[in-house]
Short mmCIF file of N, CA and C in Angstrom, two decimals:
data_model
loop_
_atom_site.label_atom_id
_atom_site.label_comp_id
_atom_site.label_asym_id
_atom_site.label_seq_id
_atom_site.Cartn_x
_atom_site.Cartn_y
_atom_site.Cartn_z
N MET M 1 46.10 -5.98 23.11
CA MET M 1 45.04 -6.49 22.58
C MET M 1 45.51 -6.27 20.93
N SER M 2 45.29 -7.20 20.48
CA SER M 2 45.03 -6.81 18.64
C SER M 2 44.47 -6.10 18.37
N SER M 3 44.75 -6.24 17.18
CA SER M 3 43.65 -5.24 16.32
C SER M 3 42.80 -6.35 15.81
N GLU M 4 42.46 -8.03 15.58
CA GLU M 4 41.74 -9.05 15.24
C GLU M 4 40.98 -8.61 16.30
N GLN M 5 41.20 -8.85 17.41
CA GLN M 5 40.72 -8.59 18.68
C GLN M 5 39.42 -8.02 18.79
N HIS M 6 40.21 -6.23 18.84
CA HIS M 6 39.04 -4.98 18.52
C HIS M 6 38.24 -5.69 17.74
N VAL M 7 38.63 -6.27 16.12
CA VAL M 7 37.62 -5.92 15.30
C VAL M 7 36.53 -7.13 15.35
N GLU M 8 36.86 -8.04 16.25
CA GLU M 8 35.72 -9.36 17.08
C GLU M 8 35.07 -8.74 17.65
N ASN M 9 35.48 -7.70 18.50
CA ASN M 9 34.65 -7.43 19.12
C ASN M 9 33.34 -6.11 18.79
N LEU M 10 34.05 -5.50 17.83
CA LEU M 10 32.90 -4.61 17.76
C LEU M 10 31.99 -5.49 16.36
N MET M 11 32.24 -6.33 16.08
CA MET M 11 31.28 -7.75 14.97
C MET M 11 30.95 -8.05 15.69
N LYS M 12 31.17 -8.64 17.52
CA LYS M 12 30.38 -9.52 18.17
C LYS M 12 29.30 -8.30 18.39
N SER M 13 29.55 -6.80 19.35
CA SER M 13 29.08 -6.25 19.67
C SER M 13 27.57 -5.80 18.56
N THR M 14 28.16 -5.45 17.51
CA THR M 14 26.82 -5.18 16.59
C THR M 14 26.14 -6.03 16.13
N MET M 15 26.67 -7.23 15.92
CA MET M 15 25.15 -8.82 15.46
C MET M 15 24.58 -9.23 16.85
N GLU M 16 24.64 -8.76 17.91
CA GLU M 16 24.22 -9.16 18.88
C GLU M 16 23.11 -7.92 19.12
N ASN M 17 22.99 -6.22 18.77
CA ASN M 17 22.60 -5.80 18.87
C ASN M 17 21.28 -5.73 17.94
N LEU M 18 21.64 -6.29 16.60
CA LEU M 18 20.94 -6.78 15.80
C LEU M 18 19.79 -8.61 16.42
N LYS M 19 20.45 -8.94 17.21
CA LYS M 19 19.42 -9.75 17.19
C LYS M 19 18.73 -9.35 18.05
N ASP M 20 18.99 -8.40 18.76
CA ASP M 20 17.91 -7.38 19.77
C ASP M 20 16.82 -6.66 19.41
N MET M 21 16.81 -5.97 17.96
CA MET M 21 16.37 -5.44 16.89
C MET M 21 15.16 -6.55 16.98
N ILE M 22 15.81 -7.81 15.97
CA ILE M 22 14.75 -8.39 15.30
C ILE M 22 14.69 -9.79 15.76
N ASP M 23 13.25 -9.70 15.89
CA ASP M 23 12.93 -11.36 15.87
C ASP M 23 12.17 -12.30 15.18
N VAL M 24 11.45 -13.11 15.58
CA VAL M 24 10.84 -14.17 14.54
C VAL M 24 9.78 -13.45 14.26
N ASN M 25 9.25 -12.51 14.66
CA ASN M 25 7.82 -12.59 14.74
C ASN M 25 7.96 -11.34 13.81
N THR M 26 9.16 -10.73 13.25
CA THR M 26 9.16 -9.66 12.02
C THR M 26 8.82 -10.18 10.48
N VAL M 27 9.59 -11.28 10.67
CA VAL M 27 9.30 -12.38 9.16
C VAL M 27 7.83 -12.86 9.36
N ILE M 28 7.77 -13.72 10.05
CA ILE M 28 6.14 -13.55 10.35
C ILE M 28 5.76 -13.41 11.59
N GLY M 29 4.33 -12.37 11.33
CA GLY M 29 3.75 -11.27 12.61
C GLY M 29 3.41 -11.94 13.00
N LYS M 30 2.76 -10.95 14.19
CA LYS M 30 1.68 -11.52 15.21
C LYS M 30 0.43 -11.44 14.24
N ALA M 31 -0.16 -12.98 14.33
CA ALA M 31 -1.67 -13.06 13.83
C ALA M 31 -2.94 -11.97 14.66
N ILE M 32 -3.28 -11.13 13.86
CA ILE M 32 -4.29 -10.53 14.22
C ILE M 32 -5.77 -11.32 14.02
N GLU M 33 -6.42 -11.47 14.88
CA GLU M 33 -8.02 -11.79 14.92
C GLU M 33 -9.24 -10.40 14.76
N THR M 34 -10.01 -10.71 13.70
CA THR M 34 -11.14 -10.70 13.64
C THR M 34 -12.06 -11.05 13.98
N LYS M 35 -13.17 -9.73 14.23
CA LYS M 35 -14.39 -9.77 15.30
C LYS M 35 -15.35 -11.49 14.60
N ASP M 36 -14.91 -11.51 12.88
CA ASP M 36 -15.83 -12.45 12.82
C ASP M 36 -15.07 -14.06 12.68
N GLY M 37 -13.67 -13.65 13.55
CA GLY M 37 -13.03 -15.08 13.89
C GLY M 37 -12.26 -15.35 12.70
N THR M 38 -12.00 -14.38 11.84
CA THR M 38 -10.72 -14.62 11.01
C THR M 38 -9.42 -14.52 11.24
N CYS M 39 -8.35 -14.90 11.28
CA CYS M 39 -7.10 -14.77 11.33
C CYS M 39 -6.20 -14.10 10.60
N ILE M 40 -5.95 -12.85 10.88
CA ILE M 40 -4.56 -12.31 9.59
C ILE M 40 -3.05 -12.61 9.94
N ILE M 41 -2.46 -12.45 9.06
CA ILE M 41 -1.00 -12.81 9.19
C ILE M 41 -0.11 -12.46 8.61
N PRO M 42 0.88 -11.14 8.61
CA PRO M 42 1.52 -10.22 7.88
C PRO M 42 2.79 -11.26 7.65
N VAL M 43 3.32 -11.20 6.45
CA VAL M 43 4.79 -11.83 6.07
C VAL M 43 5.32 -10.95 5.55
N SER M 44 6.60 -10.30 5.76
CA SER M 44 7.36 -9.25 5.53
C SER M 44 9.14 -10.19 4.93
N LYS M 45 9.59 -9.08 4.36
CA LYS M 45 10.88 -9.90 3.93
C LYS M 45 11.99 -8.90 4.06
N LEU M 46 12.52 -9.16 4.86
CA LEU M 46 14.28 -8.79 6.14
C LEU M 46 15.21 -8.86 4.67
N SER M 47 15.45 -7.89 4.24
CA SER M 47 17.16 -7.42 3.95
C SER M 47 18.05 -7.14 5.27
N PHE M 48 19.17 -7.12 4.83
CA PHE M 48 20.17 -6.93 6.22
C PHE M 48 21.78 -6.44 5.57
N GLY M 49 22.14 -5.09 6.18
CA GLY M 49 23.47 -5.02 5.46
C GLY M 49 24.53 -4.72 6.26
N PHE M 50 25.71 -5.36 7.11
CA PHE M 50 26.58 -5.00 7.96
C PHE M 50 27.48 -4.82 7.40
N ALA M 51 28.23 -4.05 8.33
CA ALA M 51 30.42 -3.88 7.44
C ALA M 51 30.47 -3.56 8.82
N SER M 52 32.01 -4.01 9.29
CA SER M 52 32.86 -3.39 10.51
C SER M 52 34.32 -3.46 9.61
N GLY M 53 35.05 -2.68 10.59
CA GLY M 53 36.57 -3.05 10.11
C GLY M 53 37.17 -1.56 11.31
N GLY M 54 38.71 -2.06 10.75
CA GLY M 54 39.56 -1.29 12.28
C GLY M 54 40.64 -1.47 11.20
N SER M 55 41.27 -0.58 12.43
CA SER M 55 42.99 -0.61 12.02
C SER M 55 43.83 -0.05 13.09
N GLU M 56 44.55 -0.64 13.37
CA GLU M 56 45.74 0.46 14.47
C GLU M 56 46.75 0.94 14.15
N TYR M 57 47.11 2.54 14.32
CA TYR M 57 48.00 3.27 14.14
C TYR M 57 49.39 3.16 14.96
N LEU M 58 50.23 3.13 14.15
CA LEU M 58 51.54 3.20 14.11
C LEU M 58 51.63 4.71 14.83
N TYR M 59 52.45 4.78 16.33
CA TYR M 59 53.04 6.92 16.82
C TYR M 59 54.61 6.58 15.87
N GLU M 60 55.56 7.36 14.98
CA GLU M 60 56.58 7.18 15.12
C GLU M 60 57.10 7.55 15.66
N ASN M 61 57.06 8.74 17.38
CA ASN M 61 58.19 8.95 17.98
C ASN M 61 58.05 8.10 19.30
N THR M 62 57.17 6.95 19.16
CA THR M 62 56.98 6.12 20.79
C THR M 62 58.08 4.69 20.54
N THR M 63 58.30 4.58 21.79
CA THR M 63 58.60 2.92 22.07
C THR M 63 57.59 1.77 22.06
N SER M 64 56.68 2.16 22.32
CA SER M 64 55.49 1.14 23.35
C SER M 64 55.16 0.50 21.86
N THR M 65 55.17 -0.84 22.43
CA THR M 65 54.58 -1.84 21.54
C THR M 65 52.55 -2.18 20.96
N VAL M 66 52.09 -1.06 22.25
CA VAL M 66 50.76 -1.57 21.76
C VAL M 66 50.27 0.32 21.35
N PHE M 67 50.01 0.05 19.73
CA PHE M 67 49.57 0.44 19.58
C PHE M 67 47.77 1.30 19.19
N PRO M 68 47.40 2.41 19.11
CA PRO M 68 46.06 2.69 19.34
C PRO M 68 45.50 2.34 18.37
N PHE M 69 43.88 1.76 18.50
CA PHE M 69 42.70 1.22 17.52
C PHE M 69 42.01 1.92 17.04
N GLY M 70 41.61 2.49 15.99
CA GLY M 70 40.24 2.75 15.75
C GLY M 70 39.21 2.05 14.64
N GLY M 71 37.82 2.20 15.06
CA GLY M 71 37.27 1.45 14.44
C GLY M 71 35.90 1.50 14.45
N GLY M 72 35.59 0.90 13.43
CA GLY M 72 33.40 1.38 13.52
C GLY M 72 33.00 -0.11 12.83
N SER M 73 31.72 0.19 13.40
CA SER M 73 31.12 -0.80 12.83
C SER M 73 29.60 -0.59 12.07
N GLY M 74 28.86 -1.25 11.70
CA GLY M 74 27.20 -0.41 11.05
C GLY M 74 26.28 -1.44 10.37
N ALA M 75 25.09 -1.23 10.57
CA ALA M 75 23.88 -1.93 10.27
C ALA M 75 22.89 -1.69 9.50
N GLY M 76 22.48 -2.25 8.92
CA GLY M 76 21.21 -2.09 8.37
C GLY M 76 19.53 -3.00 8.27
N VAL M 77 18.67 -2.38 8.65
CA VAL M 77 18.00 -3.87 8.58
C VAL M 77 16.52 -3.02 7.65
N SER M 78 15.65 -3.54 6.88
CA SER M 78 14.66 -2.90 5.41
C SER M 78 13.70 -4.22 5.61
N VAL M 79 12.99 -3.76 6.31
CA VAL M 79 11.34 -4.72 6.27
C VAL M 79 10.60 -4.39 5.28
N LYS M 80 9.91 -5.20 4.45
CA LYS M 80 8.59 -4.96 3.44
C LYS M 80 8.08 -5.83 3.71
N PRO M 81 6.38 -5.15 3.52
CA PRO M 81 5.55 -6.30 3.47
C PRO M 81 4.93 -7.46 2.48
N VAL M 82 5.17 -8.20 2.44
CA VAL M 82 5.11 -9.66 0.98
C VAL M 82 3.81 -9.62 0.98
N ALA M 83 2.92 -10.23 2.05
CA ALA M 83 1.81 -11.08 2.21
C ALA M 83 0.81 -10.61 3.12
N PHE M 84 -0.18 -11.20 3.20
CA PHE M 84 -1.00 -11.57 4.29
C PHE M 84 -1.67 -12.84 4.27
N LEU M 85 -1.57 -13.71 5.06
CA LEU M 85 -2.10 -14.55 5.53
C LEU M 85 -3.78 -14.90 5.83
N VAL M 86 -5.03 -15.06 5.06
CA VAL M 86 -5.53 -15.00 5.70
C VAL M 86 -6.51 -16.03 6.13
N VAL M 87 -6.66 -16.54 7.51
CA VAL M 87 -7.12 -17.77 8.08
C VAL M 87 -9.07 -18.03 8.16
N LYS M 88 -9.67 -18.69 7.50
CA LYS M 88 -10.70 -18.87 8.01
C LYS M 88 -11.07 -20.17 7.95
N GLU M 89 -12.38 -20.32 8.60
CA GLU M 89 -13.07 -21.78 8.78
C GLU M 89 -12.63 -22.22 7.48
N ASP M 90 -12.84 -21.92 6.52
CA ASP M 90 -13.66 -22.73 5.19
C ASP M 90 -11.71 -23.36 4.47
N GLY M 91 -10.59 -22.17 5.01
CA GLY M 91 -9.40 -22.48 4.58
C GLY M 91 -8.72 -21.23 4.37
N VAL M 92 -7.27 -21.67 4.17
CA VAL M 92 -5.89 -20.35 4.24
C VAL M 92 -5.89 -19.82 2.82
N ARG M 93 -5.61 -18.36 2.63
CA ARG M 93 -5.50 -17.68 1.67
C ARG M 93 -4.54 -16.97 1.15
N MET M 94 -3.46 -16.81 0.73
CA MET M 94 -2.59 -15.77 0.45
C MET M 94 -2.41 -14.34 -0.19
N ILE M 95 -2.90 -13.38 0.65
CA ILE M 95 -2.88 -11.92 -0.45
C ILE M 95 -1.73 -11.33 -0.64
N PRO M 96 -1.13 -10.97 -2.14
CA PRO M 96 -0.04 -10.36 -2.06
C PRO M 96 -0.31 -8.98 -1.53
N ALA M 97 0.92 -8.32 -0.99
CA ALA M 97 0.97 -6.69 -0.89
C ALA M 97 1.24 -5.86 -1.47
N ASP M 98 2.05 -6.43 -3.22
CA ASP M 98 2.06 -5.92 -3.92
C ASP M 98 0.83 -5.39 -4.53
N GLN M 99 1.26 -4.24 -5.21
CA GLN M 99 -0.26 -4.17 -6.11
C GLN M 99 -0.06 -4.10 -7.92
N ASN M 100 0.72 -5.03 -8.00
CA ASN M 100 0.68 -5.43 -9.43
C ASN M 100 -0.30 -6.95 -9.89
N THR M 101 -0.81 -6.88 -9.01
CA THR M 101 -1.97 -8.12 -9.18
C THR M 101 -3.09 -7.52 -10.16
N THR M 102 -3.59 -8.63 -10.69
CA THR M 102 -4.70 -8.19 -11.70
C THR M 102 -5.68 -7.75 -11.02
N CYS M 103 -5.88 -8.70 -9.96
CA CYS M 103 -7.18 -7.69 -9.35
C CYS M 103 -7.60 -6.52 -8.85
N ASP M 104 -6.05 -5.73 -7.98
CA ASP M 104 -5.90 -4.87 -7.45
C ASP M 104 -6.04 -3.76 -8.67
N ARG M 105 -5.64 -3.60 -9.97
CA ARG M 105 -5.51 -2.78 -10.69
C ARG M 105 -6.97 -3.13 -10.83
N ILE M 106 -7.84 -3.87 -11.08
CA ILE M 106 -9.35 -3.52 -11.60
C ILE M 106 -9.99 -2.71 -9.98
N VAL M 107 -9.41 -3.04 -8.97
CA VAL M 107 -10.29 -2.20 -7.84
C VAL M 107 -9.90 -1.38 -7.78
N ASP M 108 -8.59 -0.09 -9.10
CA ASP M 108 -8.00 0.89 -8.96
C ASP M 108 -8.63 1.80 -9.50
N THR M 109 -9.27 0.72 -10.74
CA THR M 109 -9.75 1.40 -11.39
C THR M 109 -11.36 1.55 -11.81
N VAL M 110 -11.87 1.20 -10.35
CA VAL M 110 -13.87 1.14 -10.59
C VAL M 110 -13.70 2.32 -10.47
N PRO M 111 -13.53 2.95 -9.14
CA PRO M 111 -13.84 4.71 -9.52
C PRO M 111 -13.97 5.54 -10.51
N GLN M 112 -12.70 5.28 -11.41
CA GLN M 112 -12.92 5.76 -12.47
C GLN M 112 -14.11 5.54 -13.61
N VAL M 113 -14.10 4.44 -13.76
CA VAL M 113 -15.28 3.79 -14.70
C VAL M 113 -16.50 4.05 -14.15
N LEU M 114 -16.74 4.51 -12.77
CA LEU M 114 -17.99 4.59 -11.88
C LEU M 114 -18.17 6.19 -12.15
N ASP M 115 -17.74 6.83 -12.17
CA ASP M 115 -17.50 8.21 -12.62
C ASP M 115 -17.94 8.62 -13.95
N ILE M 116 -17.45 7.66 -14.82
CA ILE M 116 -17.51 7.67 -16.15
C ILE M 116 -19.34 7.11 -16.92
N VAL M 117 -19.16 6.34 -16.43
CA VAL M 117 -21.21 5.54 -15.91
C VAL M 117 -21.95 6.51 -15.39
N LYS M 118 -21.46 7.31 -14.29
CA LYS M 118 -22.86 8.25 -13.77
C LYS M 118 -22.49 9.48 -14.72
N GLY M 119 -21.48 10.01 -15.06
CA GLY M 119 -21.96 11.17 -16.24
C GLY M 119 -22.31 10.39 -17.37
N PHE M 120 -22.31 9.65 -17.72
CA PHE M 120 -22.75 8.92 -19.68
C PHE M 120 -24.48 9.10 -19.45
N VAL M 121 -24.73 8.51 -17.74
CA VAL M 121 -26.14 8.18 -17.66
C VAL M 121 -26.97 9.59 -17.05
N LYS M 122 -26.22 10.74 -16.81
CA LYS M 122 -26.87 11.74 -15.88
C LYS M 122 -26.81 13.07 -17.70
N ASP M 123 -25.65 12.89 -18.18
CA ASP M 123 -26.15 13.44 -19.95
C ASP M 123 -27.09 13.06 -20.62
N LEU M 124 -27.45 11.42 -20.57
CA LEU M 124 -28.24 10.88 -21.31
C LEU M 124 -29.99 11.31 -20.85
N CYS M 125 -30.04 11.22 -18.98
CA CYS M 125 -31.11 11.85 -18.42
C CYS M 125 -31.20 13.67 -19.01
N LYS M 126 -30.56 13.99 -18.74
CA LYS M 126 -30.74 15.35 -19.40
C LYS M 126 -30.96 15.38 -20.83
N LYS M 127 -31.01 14.87 -21.82
CA LYS M 127 -31.18 14.68 -23.24
C LYS M 127 -32.47 14.58 -23.42
N ASN M 128 -32.51 13.48 -22.36
CA ASN M 128 -34.48 12.75 -22.12
C ASN M 128 -35.70 13.69 -21.94
N ASN M 129 -35.08 14.45 -20.70
CA ASN M 129 -35.82 15.51 -19.98
C ASN M 129 -35.92 16.73 -21.46
N GLU M 130 -35.34 17.10 -22.19
CA GLU M 130 -34.83 17.83 -23.23
C GLU M 130 -35.77 17.74 -24.65
N THR M 131 -36.04 16.25 -24.68
CA THR M 131 -36.36 15.74 -25.42
C THR M 131 -38.44 15.40 -25.11
N SER M 132 -38.13 15.60 -23.94
CA SER M 132 -39.71 15.21 -22.97
C SER M 132 -40.35 16.71 -23.43
N ASP M 133 -39.63 17.62 -22.82
CA ASP M 133 -39.93 19.01 -22.58
C ASP M 133 -39.74 19.83 -24.24
N LYS M 134 -39.70 19.74 -25.04
CA LYS M 134 -39.71 19.62 -26.82
C LYS M 134 -41.17 18.76 -27.42
N ASN M 135 -41.03 17.94 -27.23
CA ASN M 135 -42.38 16.80 -27.05
C ASN M 135 -43.85 17.38 -26.82
N ASN M 136 -43.27 18.08 -25.18
CA ASN M 136 -44.77 18.76 -24.86
C ASN M 136 -45.17 19.84 -25.16
N THR M 137 -44.25 20.73 -25.90
CA THR M 137 -44.91 22.25 -26.14
C THR M 137 -45.25 21.87 -27.93
N SER M 138 -44.78 20.88 -28.56
CA SER M 138 -45.14 20.42 -30.41
C SER M 138 -46.01 19.08 -30.57
N ASN M 139 -46.68 18.66 -29.00
CA ASN M 139 -46.76 17.69 -29.26
C ASN M 139 -48.89 18.02 -29.85
N PRO M 140 -49.12 17.00 -30.59
CA PRO M 140 -50.71 17.30 -31.57
C PRO M 140 -51.33 17.23 -30.83
N VAL M 141 -51.44 16.17 -29.38
CA VAL M 141 -53.00 16.04 -28.61
C VAL M 141 -52.49 17.48 -28.21
N ASN M 142 -51.69 17.88 -27.09
CA ASN M 142 -52.05 19.21 -26.91
C ASN M 142 -51.86 20.40 -27.62
N ASN M 143 -51.48 20.75 -28.90
CA ASN M 143 -52.49 21.78 -29.68
C ASN M 143 -53.81 21.00 -30.35
N PHE M 144 -54.10 20.20 -30.42
CA PHE M 144 -55.31 19.94 -30.73
C PHE M 144 -56.54 20.70 -29.32
N GLU M 145 -55.81 20.20 -28.24
CA GLU M 145 -56.68 20.32 -27.01
C GLU M 145 -56.37 22.39 -27.27
N ASN M 146 -55.80 22.84 -27.30
CA ASN M 146 -55.48 24.24 -27.51
C ASN M 146 -56.35 25.33 -28.55
N ASN M 147 -56.50 23.94 -29.53
CA ASN M 147 -57.31 24.79 -30.63
C ASN M 147 -58.61 24.41 -30.31
N THR M 148 -59.12 23.56 -29.76
CA THR M 148 -60.48 23.44 -29.42
C THR M 148 -60.91 24.23 -28.24
N THR M 149 -59.82 24.38 -27.13
CA THR M 149 -60.14 25.63 -26.38
C THR M 149 -60.41 27.09 -26.58
N ASN M 150 -59.76 26.77 -27.79
CA ASN M 150 -59.69 28.00 -28.52
C ASN M 150 -60.88 28.84 -29.63
N ASN M 151 -61.40 27.44 -30.33
CA ASN M 151 -63.07 27.22 -30.69
C ASN M 151 -63.92 27.40 -29.70
N ASP M 152 -64.08 26.60 -28.80
CA ASP M 152 -65.03 26.64 -27.73
C ASP M 152 -65.90 28.04 -27.08
N ASN M 153 -64.23 28.67 -27.34
CA ASN M 153 -64.04 30.63 -26.43
C ASN M 153 -65.01 31.29 -27.65
N ALA M 154 -65.19 30.75 -29.47
CA ALA M 154 -65.05 31.79 -30.18
C ALA M 154 -66.76 31.59 -30.86
N ILE M 155 -67.34 30.50 -30.12
CA ILE M 155 -68.64 30.35 -30.60
C ILE M 155 -69.48 30.98 -29.39
#
């Protein structure tokens, strides 16, 4: 068997194994149906890498015309989610999976904004309570009532 046939067999074997690993449901995933009837379909990006090679080795001390063959092949696959198709009764929407959209950034910052607002309201309530406590002790109406009570006792 020539070295070309060996390399061809390596490539054929590798490609057949890749076909077994990847099917059409990898790019457009299987639909997921929710309780409310919404259908979500994942969409992915596939990247492939493939290499194959080989060589025959010559023995100097042999008279045989068949040379030993050495070869190898390999492949790699990368699957990255790109988007989700959301199918509802009122239409179809595509939601991107990357985090670079404006809506995603807004949603990511909402907890921080809520913490800031919560702290502001808490500080405002605390200041308001302190002010009302000071007003109660220095309120002229309260002082008048205290003074009249003291004067009544004096009579």
